Amino acid sequence: MGNRFTRGVAAVAGLVLTGTGLTTVSAAPAAASAYDCPVGYFCGWSNKTATGSMWKTKTSVADLGGWDNSIHALMNRSNSIVCLYDAKNYDTSGGYWAEQPAGPEDVYYENLSGTISSIKFIRTERECGHNAYPSWVAETSPRALGFGDMNGDRRADVIVRDKAGRLWFTPGDTTGHLIGSGGWNAMNALTRHGDFNRDGREDLIAREASTGKLWLYPGTGTGSLGTRKLIGSGGWNGMSNITALGDLTGDGRSDLTAVEKATGKLYLYPGTSTGTLGSRKLIGTGGWNAMNALAGVGDMNGDGRPDLYAREASTGKLWLYPGRPAALGGRVLVGKGGWNGMANLIAVGDVSGDGHPDLAAVTNTKNTIDGYAGSAGWLFTYQGQGNGLLAGGKPTDGEWWGLNGFC
């Protein structure tokens, strides 16, 4: 991650943040001029008591000019995170930290080092030194699989949600672009894979946390999303692990699976000709609450039917449930353990370019890499073998931290 120094705003009087050169100071008569910092601005003072002349900005500044290395007290009264760089032009090599918006009890920070040369307003902390979206790379598949590819270029895609509630499309060539400008944190389940509205393009399904409604966001064929359509009027907060599976029923329409929280039963919701969901069918009589992640990974074993991966919470094992006509077959062990070290399982289609679907996963703090525990935010890719099994995971990119979901 490089030099990533994040300093949260504190409201404790006189609290010294060891090793950071910053001190949080509470309200006091000597600091009264700190209140002169307008709402919406980042402000700085040349002395450590936030008195005297004040410098302010509400936009990013690549070169502080006469205020370069001269800010010894600061306050962020904007609604944005502000990155403070020790070098000009937002150069991260000299070090930086992210300043959160001030809380109601905060007045100013005493910056002992005074080494600030450029300032950037951002939405998420990772944007201090990275793009808001991660770098995603996929090889070109030898054929169109109709799974995992939203823009039709035969490369596996990933949709990424950031901490600010924006949605990004990453097409597999390291780039990304915005497909949802905000509000996506209102959704507590995102899943995709399959064409639900029968227009030949892969779609996205999301559950709205406040209402329990289920929404279909149709794919446009370019990686973006069209106008949403209600496909579940309520009650979906009673379901967990909502997972787009592909066409399990064999009728040419994509289907959905979900676990009923109260009973641990697994249900299949078949797609219909109108893009809605039909009457559900029981395909797992119980015990599915023991699984804390499901991934509809496509046809992993080459029998022409979509399959399901499930992670067992108590053991960290990964299981394959092979697709059968409108049902699932007997499970097969794919991963003997350690999968609880993954925060997200991402069904991505063919990443390796060998024509078989693969799996990706992002680590959490339980993961250990090269003997170091707490290695969160690493992307691993697992190449499908065409028989339902996976090759060993490869650590692909360590910059998948500070994000809020993938599908």
Coordinates of N, CA, C and O in Angstrom, one line a residue, residues 36 63 180 192 228 300 320:
D36 N -13.5 30.6 12.9 CA -13.6 31.4 11.8 C -13.5 30.6 10.5 O -13.8 31.1 9.4
D63 N -0.1 23.1 -5.1 CA 1.1 23.8 -4.6 C 0.6 24.9 -3.7 O -0.1 25.8 -4.1
G180 N -22.4 4.3 -11.2 CA -23.4 4.6 -10.2 C -22.8 5.7 -9.4 O -21.9 5.5 -8.6
R192 N -24.8 -10.5 -9.5 CA -25.0 -10.5 -11.0 C -24.5 -11.8 -11.5 O -23.9 -12.6 -10.8
R228 N -33.8 0.9 -13.4 CA -34.1 -0.3 -12.5 C -35.6 -0.7 -12.6 O -36.5 0.1 -12.9
M300 N -18.8 -24.8 -13.8 CA -17.4 -25.1 -13.4 C -17.0 -26.6 -13.7 O -15.8 -26.8 -13.9
L320 N -18.4 -27.3 -3.6 CA -19.1 -27.2 -4.9 C -20.4 -28.0 -4.9 O -20.4 -29.2 -4.5

